[in-house]
Amino acid sequence: MSANLTTLAYLPTIVAFILALKFLSSPKHARLGNQLGAVGMALAIAVTLAQKHFYGLGYGIIAIGGVIGGTIGWVGARKVKMTDMPQMVALFNGVGGGAVALVALVEFHEKAGLPGRIIWNESGAIIISALIGSISFAGSMIAFGKLQGLVGDRPIVWKGQRVGNILLLLIGITAGAIILGGHSYQLIWLLLIEIAGALAFGVMFVLPIGGADMPVVISLLNACTGLSAAAAGFELRQNVLIVSGMLVGSSGTLLTLMMCHAMNRSLGNVIFGAFGQIQAGGGEGASNEGLTVRSTTAEDVAIMLAYAHKVIIVPGYGLAVAQAQHDVRQLADLLTARGVSVEYAIHPVAGRMPGHMNVLLAEANVPYTQLKEMDDINSEFPQTDVSLVIGANDVVNPAARSDSTSPIYGMPILDVDKSKAVVVLKRSMNPGFAGIENHLFYEPETSMLFGDAKDSILKLIAAVKAV
Amino acid sequence: MSGNTAVFLAELTVLILAIFLGIEVISKVPTLLHTPLMSGTNAIHGIVIVGAILITGANLHSTLAQIVGFFAMVLASANVVGGFAVTDRMLEMFKGK
């Protein structure tokens, strides 16, 4: 195939990717969109295989590598639990970044072996894609390790960390700049130094970030991998890579900023704030002394729920940990059958990545029409008889509205404290993921149902049936 | 203007347009679908598989290209297959009333 014909043959792929993203605007068409994206990808692979006459050995290596990688990806995608989705995304993102860096390495090695200098824009693209791809690979692997519990979940900080990180990045950038500007453009060890510096930076920059902020980091690294793929498009002179990579780069950046916005924090604060590590004294403005917690029983809660007109369920990550999604749905069905209006209030950062809770509830066959976003449901709390908070904490903490000393001050929250009664299902009085005290638990309209979320819900189901 | 510069500028134009297109197409995605969005875009950057195929197949005189290209193929195809498959598994679960 001629180069022009190839470029033309890649166009349907570009259209398919754009439509795939566009169709994600509605849950009705989202799946079709993703399948369209997959078809676009298959087409791009076919066009690439047809465009040059590779030798048998080349096809063989491509096929074996593809089958091995594809099998790993397929098995991982089928086996992963929905609660573990964030680390799966981190892993798939990391391998993409790694592939970009390896492609850059080979491109450099081959082009440096030819007489004459590499064209400036191609060597620039090699340097950028190797740098960002390596950072993305190493950072994603650490993010995966943290979420999987292989690396400490809490932020790891040490003295001189920021200076050290900047130095590592500078090593990478300097090595790249020497390649680009100097006469030693053909020295592959310079590129290896650049990659090593970028890998070390990727590790060091994710280590100090707490598990609660990991989704933001993954989203950022996702955008980085996209960007590096776009750079690879400049080095290989392929528009399909430039467009697809940059689509991911820019949409990923927007998504990252939206996530930060939902937590009312700047991206810089997330990356450099070491959140979850300094909160020991958080919220000093109000102490808990003299406040009492009202503990309740499943029977009492069942009566409240059964005779309510309107119940809003506020699920948090604790629900997912307890694997209680299906039981919650059963409870909701029981209440609905009694004529109670039941809805779910989903905070944008509930779960361990944005929209994670929606996936977990969808898995339990909760229709998405019952899942209400924060802005849509907040006005309904004053008319709500019972808000049932299950394993959520920071996203219902009124300190975010009122206590300017709280680390989460300013974060938009679900206004459950405005409903007529609040029942909190919680294992113990331990503070949540971010380690912040929650005054909702001490409010007079709040009662606490202590215990494992799944046990408590099973007890509630039995009690509601007995009412 | 040399041929290379002209091509580069055309590529740059495409890049800039893709930036705005990316922002535009996802600005209407509801938070309901943010997790599938993340894993779906994740699958799309697996397009680097095109690069992995090119470097592996086109550099047959080079052992390094073949070895590194093999690993690039493994990583990129795990990205592509895993990304699309896991997104499909998630979206399959979203049902209306």
Coordinates of C-alpha atoms in Angstrom, one line a residue:
Chain A
M1 CA 0.0 0.0 0.0
S2 CA 1.3 3.5 -0.8
A3 CA 1.8 5.9 2.1
N4 CA -1.1 8.1 0.9
L5 CA -3.4 5.1 0.6
T6 CA -2.5 4.0 4.1
T7 CA -3.3 7.5 5.5
L8 CA -6.6 7.3 3.8
A9 CA -7.3 3.8 5.2
Y10 CA -6.7 5.0 8.7
L11 CA -9.4 7.7 8.5
P12 CA -12.3 5.3 9.4
T13 CA -10.4 4.5 12.6
I14 CA -10.1 8.1 13.5
V15 CA -13.9 8.5 13.0
A16 CA -14.6 5.4 15.0
F17 CA -12.6 6.7 18.0
I18 CA -14.3 10.1 17.9
L19 CA -17.7 8.4 17.8
A20 CA -16.7 6.0 20.6
L21 CA -16.0 9.0 22.9
K22 CA -19.1 10.8 21.7
F23 CA -21.4 7.8 22.3
L24 CA -20.2 7.7 25.9
S25 CA -22.5 10.7 26.6
S26 CA -25.4 8.4 27.2
P27 CA -25.6 5.0 28.8
K28 CA -27.9 3.8 26.0
H29 CA -25.3 4.1 23.3
A30 CA -22.1 3.8 25.3
R31 CA -21.5 0.1 24.7
L32 CA -22.1 0.4 21.0
G33 CA -19.6 3.3 21.0
N34 CA -16.9 1.2 22.7
Q35 CA -17.5 -1.6 20.2
L36 CA -17.2 0.8 17.4
G37 CA -13.9 1.9 18.9
A38 CA -12.7 -1.7 19.0
V39 CA -13.6 -2.2 15.3
G40 CA -11.7 1.0 14.5
M41 CA -8.7 -0.4 16.3
A42 CA -8.9 -3.8 14.5
L43 CA -9.1 -1.9 11.2
A44 CA -6.0 0.1 12.1
I45 CA -4.1 -3.1 12.9
A46 CA -5.1 -4.7 9.6
V47 CA -4.1 -1.6 7.6
T48 CA -0.8 -1.5 9.3
L49 CA -0.1 -5.1 8.6
A50 CA -1.0 -4.6 5.0
Q51 CA 1.0 -1.4 4.4
K52 CA 4.5 -2.8 4.3
H53 CA 5.8 -6.1 3.1
F54 CA 7.3 -7.5 6.3
Y55 CA 9.3 -10.7 6.2
G56 CA 7.9 -13.9 7.7
L57 CA 10.0 -13.5 10.8
G58 CA 8.5 -10.0 11.3
Y59 CA 5.0 -11.3 11.0
G60 CA 5.8 -14.2 13.4
I61 CA 7.2 -11.9 16.1
I62 CA 4.2 -9.6 15.7
A63 CA 1.7 -12.5 15.9
I64 CA 3.3 -14.1 18.9
G65 CA 3.7 -10.9 20.8
G66 CA 0.1 -9.9 20.0
V67 CA -1.3 -13.3 21.1
I68 CA 0.6 -13.2 24.4
G69 CA -0.3 -9.6 25.1
G70 CA -3.9 -10.0 23.9
T71 CA -4.4 -13.1 26.1
I72 CA -3.0 -11.3 29.2
G73 CA -5.3 -8.4 28.5
W74 CA -8.4 -10.6 27.8
V75 CA -8.0 -12.7 30.9
G76 CA -7.3 -9.7 33.1
A77 CA -10.4 -7.9 31.7
R78 CA -12.7 -10.9 32.3
K79 CA -11.4 -11.9 35.7
V80 CA -11.0 -8.5 37.4
K81 CA -13.6 -7.7 40.1
M82 CA -15.5 -4.5 39.6
T83 CA -14.1 -3.2 42.9
D84 CA -10.6 -3.6 41.6
M85 CA -11.3 -1.6 38.4
P86 CA -9.0 1.4 39.3
Q87 CA -5.9 -0.8 39.5
M88 CA -6.9 -2.6 36.3
V89 CA -7.1 0.7 34.5
A90 CA -3.8 1.7 36.0
L91 CA -2.2 -1.5 34.7
F92 CA -3.5 -1.2 31.2
N93 CA -2.5 2.4 31.1
G94 CA 1.0 1.6 32.3
V95 CA 1.6 -1.1 29.6
G96 CA 0.5 1.4 26.9
G97 CA 3.0 3.9 28.2
G98 CA 5.7 1.2 28.3
A99 CA 4.9 0.3 24.6
V100 CA 5.3 3.9 23.6
A101 CA 8.7 4.2 25.3
L102 CA 9.9 0.9 23.6
V103 CA 8.7 2.1 20.2
A104 CA 10.7 5.3 20.7
L105 CA 13.8 3.3 21.7
V106 CA 13.7 1.2 18.6
E107 CA 13.0 4.2 16.3
F108 CA 16.0 6.0 17.8
H109 CA 18.3 2.9 17.5
E110 CA 17.4 2.3 13.9
K111 CA 17.5 6.0 12.7
A112 CA 20.7 6.6 14.6
G113 CA 22.3 3.8 12.6
L114 CA 21.6 5.5 9.3
P115 CA 24.0 8.1 7.9
G116 CA 23.2 11.7 8.5
R117 CA 21.3 13.3 11.4
I118 CA 17.8 12.4 12.4
I119 CA 15.4 15.1 11.3
W120 CA 14.9 17.5 14.2
N121 CA 11.1 17.0 14.6
E122 CA 11.4 13.3 14.5
S123 CA 14.2 13.2 17.1
G124 CA 12.3 15.7 19.2
A125 CA 9.2 13.4 19.0
I126 CA 11.3 10.4 20.0
I127 CA 12.7 12.2 23.0
I128 CA 9.2 13.4 24.2
S129 CA 7.5 10.1 23.7
A130 CA 10.2 8.2 25.5
L131 CA 10.1 10.6 28.4
I132 CA 6.4 10.8 28.9
G133 CA 5.8 7.1 28.1
S134 CA 8.4 6.0 30.7
I135 CA 6.9 8.3 33.4
S136 CA 3.5 7.0 32.6
F137 CA 4.7 3.4 32.7
A138 CA 6.5 3.7 36.1
G139 CA 3.9 5.9 37.7
S140 CA 1.0 3.6 36.7
M141 CA 2.8 0.5 38.0
I142 CA 3.3 2.2 41.4
A143 CA -0.4 3.4 41.3
F144 CA -1.4 -0.2 40.6
G145 CA 0.8 -1.5 43.4
K146 CA -0.7 1.0 45.9
L147 CA -4.3 0.2 45.0
Q148 CA -3.5 -3.6 45.0
G149 CA -1.9 -3.2 48.4
L150 CA 1.5 -4.2 47.2
V151 CA 3.0 -0.8 48.0
G152 CA 2.0 1.2 51.2
D153 CA -1.4 2.8 50.7
R154 CA -0.6 5.9 52.8
P155 CA 1.6 8.6 51.3
I156 CA 5.3 7.9 51.6
V157 CA 7.2 11.1 52.1
W158 CA 10.8 12.0 53.0
K159 CA 13.0 15.0 53.2
G160 CA 14.2 16.7 50.1
Q161 CA 11.7 14.7 48.1
R162 CA 10.5 17.4 45.8
V163 CA 14.1 18.6 45.0
G164 CA 15.1 14.9 44.3
N165 CA 12.1 14.5 42.0
I166 CA 12.9 17.6 40.1
L167 CA 16.5 16.4 39.7
L168 CA 15.4 13.1 38.3
L169 CA 13.2 14.8 35.8
L170 CA 16.0 17.2 34.9
I171 CA 18.4 14.3 34.3
G172 CA 15.8 12.8 31.9
I173 CA 15.2 16.2 30.1
T174 CA 18.9 17.0 29.9
A175 CA 19.8 13.7 28.3
G176 CA 17.1 14.3 25.8
A177 CA 18.2 17.9 25.1
I178 CA 21.8 16.7 24.5
I179 CA 20.5 14.3 21.9
L180 CA 18.4 17.0 20.2
G181 CA 21.0 19.8 20.3
G182 CA 24.4 18.1 20.4
H183 CA 26.6 16.2 18.0
S184 CA 26.1 13.0 20.0
Y185 CA 22.7 12.4 18.6
Q186 CA 23.5 8.9 17.7
L187 CA 24.4 7.7 21.2
I188 CA 21.8 5.4 22.4
W189 CA 23.0 5.4 26.0
L190 CA 21.9 9.0 26.2
L191 CA 18.3 7.9 25.4
L192 CA 18.7 5.1 28.0
I193 CA 19.7 7.6 30.6
E194 CA 16.7 9.7 29.7
I195 CA 14.4 6.7 30.0
A196 CA 16.0 5.7 33.4
G197 CA 15.6 9.2 34.7
A198 CA 12.0 9.3 33.6
L199 CA 11.2 5.9 35.1
A200 CA 12.7 6.9 38.4
F201 CA 10.7 10.1 38.3
G202 CA 7.5 8.2 37.6
V203 CA 8.1 6.0 40.7
M204 CA 9.1 8.9 43.0
F205 CA 6.3 11.2 41.9
V206 CA 3.5 8.7 42.6
L207 CA 4.9 7.2 45.9
P208 CA 4.1 10.3 48.1
I209 CA 0.5 10.4 46.9
G210 CA -2.2 8.7 49.1
G211 CA -4.5 5.9 47.9
A212 CA -7.5 8.2 48.0
D213 CA -6.0 10.5 45.4
M214 CA -4.8 7.6 43.2
P215 CA -7.8 7.9 40.7
V216 CA -6.7 11.5 39.9
V217 CA -3.2 10.3 39.3
I218 CA -4.3 7.4 37.1
S219 CA -6.5 9.8 35.1
L220 CA -3.5 12.2 34.7
L221 CA -1.2 9.3 33.7
N222 CA -3.9 8.2 31.2
A223 CA -3.7 11.6 29.6
C224 CA 0.1 11.4 29.6
T225 CA 0.1 8.0 27.8
G226 CA -2.3 9.6 25.2
L227 CA 0.1 12.5 24.8
S228 CA 3.1 10.2 24.4
A229 CA 1.2 8.2 21.8
A230 CA 0.6 11.4 19.9
A231 CA 4.3 12.2 20.1
A232 CA 5.0 8.7 18.7
G233 CA 2.7 9.7 15.8
F234 CA 5.2 12.5 15.0
E235 CA 8.1 10.2 15.1
L236 CA 6.5 7.6 12.9
R237 CA 4.7 10.2 10.7
Q238 CA 1.3 8.6 11.3
N239 CA -1.7 10.9 11.7
V240 CA -3.8 8.2 13.2
L241 CA -1.5 8.1 16.2
I242 CA -1.4 11.9 16.5
V243 CA -5.2 12.2 16.5
S244 CA -6.0 9.2 18.7
G245 CA -3.3 9.9 21.2
M246 CA -4.2 13.6 21.5
L247 CA -7.9 12.8 21.8
V248 CA -7.0 10.8 24.9
G249 CA -4.5 13.4 26.0
S250 CA -6.9 16.3 26.0
S251 CA -10.0 14.4 27.2
G252 CA -8.0 12.8 29.9
T253 CA -6.7 16.2 31.1
L254 CA -10.2 17.6 31.2
L255 CA -11.4 14.5 33.1
T256 CA -8.5 14.9 35.6
L257 CA -9.4 18.6 36.2
M258 CA -13.1 17.6 36.6
M259 CA -12.1 15.1 39.3
C260 CA -10.0 17.7 41.1
H261 CA -13.0 20.1 40.9
A262 CA -15.3 17.5 42.5
M263 CA -12.9 17.4 45.5
N264 CA -12.4 21.2 45.5
R265 CA -8.7 20.8 45.2
S266 CA -6.2 21.9 42.7
L267 CA -4.2 19.4 40.6
G268 CA -1.0 20.7 42.3
N269 CA -2.5 20.1 45.7
V270 CA -3.3 16.5 44.8
I271 CA 0.1 15.8 43.4
F272 CA 2.2 17.6 46.0
G273 CA -0.2 17.7 48.9
A274 CA 0.5 14.1 50.3
F275 CA -3.1 14.1 51.3
G276 CA -4.1 11.6 54.1
Q277 CA -0.8 11.9 55.8
I278 CA -1.2 15.3 57.6
Q279 CA -4.7 15.1 58.8
A280 CA -4.1 13.7 62.3
G281 CA -5.1 17.1 63.7
G282 CA -7.5 18.0 60.9
G283 CA -10.6 20.0 61.8
E284 CA -9.2 21.3 65.0
G285 CA -11.9 24.0 64.9
A286 CA -14.4 21.7 66.6
S287 CA -13.6 19.0 69.1
N288 CA -15.7 16.0 69.7
E289 CA -15.6 16.1 73.5
G290 CA -19.0 16.1 75.1
L291 CA -20.7 14.9 72.0
T292 CA -22.5 11.6 72.0
V293 CA -23.3 9.1 69.3
R294 CA -26.7 7.4 69.1
S295 CA -26.4 3.8 68.4
T296 CA -29.5 2.0 67.0
T297 CA -30.7 -1.5 66.1
A298 CA -31.7 -3.0 62.8
E299 CA -35.3 -3.4 64.0
D300 CA -35.6 0.3 64.7
V301 CA -34.1 1.3 61.4
A302 CA -36.4 -1.2 59.6
I303 CA -39.5 0.5 61.0
M304 CA -38.2 3.9 60.0
L305 CA -37.5 2.7 56.5
A306 CA -40.8 0.8 56.1
Y307 CA -43.0 3.7 57.1
A308 CA -41.0 6.3 55.2
H309 CA -42.3 8.0 52.0
K310 CA -38.9 8.8 50.6
V311 CA -35.6 7.1 51.3
I312 CA -32.3 8.1 49.7
I313 CA -29.4 5.6 49.8
V314 CA -25.9 7.1 49.9
P315 CA -23.4 4.4 49.0
G316 CA -19.6 4.7 49.6
Y317 CA -16.6 2.6 49.1
G318 CA -17.4 0.7 52.3
L319 CA -20.3 -0.8 50.5
A320 CA -18.1 -2.2 47.8
V321 CA -15.6 -3.5 50.2
A322 CA -18.3 -5.5 52.0
Q323 CA -19.6 -6.7 48.5
A324 CA -23.0 -5.7 49.7
Q325 CA -24.3 -4.1 46.4
H326 CA -26.7 -7.0 45.7
D327 CA -28.1 -6.9 49.2
V328 CA -28.7 -3.2 49.1
R329 CA -30.6 -3.7 45.9
Q330 CA -32.7 -6.4 47.6
L331 CA -33.5 -4.0 50.4
A332 CA -34.4 -1.2 48.0
D333 CA -36.7 -3.6 46.1
L334 CA -38.4 -4.6 49.3
L335 CA -39.0 -0.9 50.2
T336 CA -40.2 -0.1 46.7
A337 CA -42.7 -2.9 46.9
R338 CA -44.1 -1.3 50.1
G339 CA -44.6 2.0 48.2
V340 CA -41.5 3.8 49.5
S341 CA -39.7 5.9 46.9
V342 CA -36.0 4.8 46.9
E343 CA -33.2 6.6 45.1
Y344 CA -29.4 6.4 45.2
A345 CA -27.4 9.6 45.6
I346 CA -24.0 9.2 44.0
H347 CA -21.2 11.6 44.9
P348 CA -18.8 12.2 41.9
V349 CA -15.9 10.8 43.8
A350 CA -17.7 8.0 45.7
G351 CA -15.8 4.7 45.4
R352 CA -12.2 4.7 44.3
M353 CA -12.5 6.4 41.0
P354 CA -15.0 8.8 39.5
G355 CA -18.2 7.0 38.5
H356 CA -16.9 3.8 40.2
M357 CA -20.0 3.5 42.4
N358 CA -22.3 3.6 39.4
V359 CA -20.4 0.6 37.9
L360 CA -20.7 -1.3 41.2
L361 CA -24.4 -0.7 41.5
A362 CA -25.0 -1.4 37.8
E363 CA -23.3 -4.7 38.4
A364 CA -26.0 -5.4 41.1
N365 CA -28.6 -4.7 38.4
V366 CA -29.7 -1.3 39.8
P367 CA -31.2 0.6 36.9
Y368 CA -29.2 3.6 36.1
T369 CA -32.3 5.7 36.2
Q370 CA -32.3 5.4 40.0
L371 CA -28.8 6.6 40.3
K372 CA -28.9 10.4 40.9
E373 CA -26.0 12.7 40.6
M374 CA -25.1 15.1 43.4
D375 CA -26.4 18.3 41.8
D376 CA -29.7 16.7 40.9
I377 CA -30.5 15.2 44.3
N378 CA -29.2 17.7 46.8
S379 CA -32.4 19.7 46.6
E380 CA -34.4 16.6 47.5
F381 CA -32.8 15.9 50.9
P382 CA -35.1 18.3 52.9
Q383 CA -38.1 16.3 51.7
T384 CA -36.4 12.9 52.5
D385 CA -37.6 10.9 55.5
V386 CA -34.5 8.7 55.9
S387 CA -31.1 9.0 54.3
L388 CA -29.3 5.7 54.6
V389 CA -25.5 6.2 54.5
I390 CA -23.7 3.0 53.7
G391 CA -19.9 3.0 54.0
A392 CA -19.6 6.6 52.9
N393 CA -17.9 9.2 55.1
D394 CA -16.1 12.2 53.7
V395 CA -18.7 12.8 50.9
V396 CA -21.4 13.5 53.6
N397 CA -19.2 15.4 56.0
P398 CA -20.9 18.8 56.8
A399 CA -17.5 20.1 57.8
A400 CA -16.9 20.6 54.1
R401 CA -19.6 23.3 54.1
S402 CA -19.0 24.9 57.5
D403 CA -15.6 24.2 59.0
S404 CA -12.9 26.3 57.2
T405 CA -10.2 24.5 59.2
S406 CA -11.2 21.1 57.8
P407 CA -8.9 19.7 55.1
I408 CA -12.0 19.0 52.9
Y409 CA -13.5 22.4 53.4
G410 CA -15.1 23.6 50.2
M411 CA -15.6 20.1 48.7
P412 CA -19.1 19.8 47.4
I413 CA -20.9 17.2 49.5
L414 CA -24.3 15.4 49.6
D415 CA -26.5 17.3 52.0
V416 CA -27.8 14.3 53.9
D417 CA -27.8 16.2 57.2
K418 CA -30.8 18.2 55.8
S419 CA -33.0 15.1 55.7
K420 CA -35.4 14.3 58.5
A421 CA -33.4 11.4 59.7
V422 CA -30.0 9.9 58.9
V423 CA -28.9 6.4 59.5
V424 CA -25.2 5.6 59.1
L425 CA -24.1 2.1 58.6
K426 CA -20.5 1.9 59.7
R427 CA -18.1 -0.6 61.1
S428 CA -16.8 1.5 63.9
M429 CA -16.2 5.2 64.7
N430 CA -12.8 5.1 62.9
P431 CA -12.4 8.1 60.6
G432 CA -12.6 7.5 56.8
F433 CA -10.1 7.1 54.0
A434 CA -8.8 10.7 54.4
G435 CA -8.7 10.4 58.2
I436 CA -11.0 13.3 58.9
E437 CA -13.5 13.4 61.8
N438 CA -17.2 13.6 60.7
H439 CA -19.6 15.6 62.8
L440 CA -22.6 14.2 61.0
F441 CA -22.3 11.2 63.3
Y442 CA -23.0 13.4 66.3
E443 CA -26.0 15.2 65.0
P444 CA -29.3 14.7 66.9
E445 CA -31.1 13.4 63.8
T446 CA -28.4 10.8 63.1
S447 CA -28.3 7.3 64.4
M448 CA -25.5 4.8 63.9
L449 CA -26.0 1.2 63.0
F450 CA -22.6 -0.4 63.7
G451 CA -21.3 -3.5 62.1
D452 CA -20.2 -4.9 58.8
A453 CA -22.2 -3.3 56.0
K454 CA -23.3 -6.6 54.5
D455 CA -24.4 -8.1 57.9
S456 CA -26.3 -4.9 58.8
I457 CA -28.1 -4.9 55.5
L458 CA -29.0 -8.6 55.7
K459 CA -30.4 -7.8 59.2
L460 CA -32.3 -4.9 57.8
I461 CA -33.8 -7.0 55.0
A462 CA -35.0 -9.6 57.6
A463 CA -36.4 -6.9 59.8
V464 CA -38.2 -5.0 57.0
K465 CA -39.8 -8.3 56.0
A466 CA -41.0 -8.8 59.6
V467 CA -42.5 -5.3 59.8
Chain B
M1 CA 9.9 25.8 3.1
S2 CA 11.3 22.3 3.1
G3 CA 9.0 19.3 2.5
N4 CA 9.6 18.1 6.1
T5 CA 8.6 21.4 7.7
A6 CA 5.5 21.5 5.6
V7 CA 4.5 18.0 6.7
F8 CA 5.3 18.8 10.3
L9 CA 3.1 21.9 10.2
A10 CA 0.2 19.9 8.8
E11 CA 0.8 17.4 11.6
L12 CA 0.8 20.2 14.2
T13 CA -2.5 21.5 12.8
V14 CA -4.1 18.1 13.2
L15 CA -2.7 17.9 16.8
I16 CA -4.2 21.2 17.8
L17 CA -7.6 20.3 16.3
A18 CA -7.5 17.0 18.1
I19 CA -6.9 18.8 21.5
F20 CA -10.1 20.8 21.1
L21 CA -12.1 17.8 19.7
G22 CA -11.1 15.7 22.7
I23 CA -12.3 18.3 25.1
E24 CA -15.5 18.9 23.1
V25 CA -16.6 15.2 22.8
I26 CA -16.2 14.3 26.5
S27 CA -17.6 17.5 28.0
K28 CA -21.1 16.0 27.9
V29 CA -20.2 12.7 29.4
P30 CA -22.1 12.3 32.7
T31 CA -20.3 11.3 35.9
L32 CA -22.3 8.2 35.8
L33 CA -20.0 7.0 33.0
H34 CA -16.7 8.4 34.1
T35 CA -15.2 5.1 34.9
P36 CA -16.0 3.5 31.5
L37 CA -14.8 6.8 30.0
M38 CA -11.4 6.5 31.6
S39 CA -11.0 2.8 30.6
G40 CA -12.4 3.5 27.1
T41 CA -9.9 6.3 26.4
N42 CA -7.3 4.0 28.0
A43 CA -8.1 1.5 25.2
I44 CA -7.8 4.1 22.5
H45 CA -4.3 5.1 23.3
G46 CA -3.5 1.4 22.7
I47 CA -3.3 2.7 19.1
V48 CA 0.4 2.7 19.8
I49 CA 0.1 -0.9 18.6
V50 CA 0.4 0.5 15.1
G51 CA 3.8 1.8 16.1
A52 CA 4.8 -1.5 17.7
I53 CA 3.8 -3.4 14.5
L54 CA 5.8 -1.0 12.3
I55 CA 9.0 -1.1 14.3
T56 CA 8.9 -4.9 14.7
G57 CA 8.1 -5.7 11.1
A58 CA 10.1 -3.0 9.3
N59 CA 13.5 -3.5 11.0
L60 CA 14.4 -7.0 10.1
H61 CA 18.2 -6.5 10.0
S62 CA 18.2 -5.5 13.6
T63 CA 18.0 -8.0 16.5
L64 CA 17.4 -5.2 19.0
A65 CA 14.4 -4.1 17.0
Q66 CA 13.0 -7.6 17.0
I67 CA 13.5 -8.2 20.7
V68 CA 12.3 -4.8 21.9
G69 CA 9.6 -4.8 19.3
F70 CA 8.3 -8.1 20.6
F71 CA 7.9 -6.7 24.1
A72 CA 6.3 -3.5 22.7
M73 CA 3.8 -5.8 20.9
V74 CA 3.0 -7.7 24.1
L75 CA 2.5 -4.4 26.1
A76 CA 0.5 -2.7 23.3
S77 CA -1.8 -5.6 22.6
A78 CA -2.5 -6.1 26.4
N79 CA -3.5 -2.4 26.4
V80 CA -5.8 -2.8 23.4
V81 CA -7.5 -6.0 24.2
G82 CA -7.7 -5.5 27.9
G83 CA -8.9 -1.9 27.5
F84 CA -11.8 -2.6 25.2
A85 CA -12.8 -5.8 26.9
V86 CA -13.0 -4.4 30.3
T87 CA -14.9 -1.3 29.1
D88 CA -17.4 -3.5 27.3
R89 CA -17.8 -5.6 30.5
M90 CA -18.7 -2.5 32.4
L91 CA -21.0 -1.0 29.9
E92 CA -22.9 -4.2 29.4
M93 CA -24.1 -3.9 33.0
F94 CA -25.7 -0.4 32.6
K95 CA -29.3 -1.0 32.1
G96 CA -32.4 1.2 32.1
K97 CA -35.6 0.4 33.9

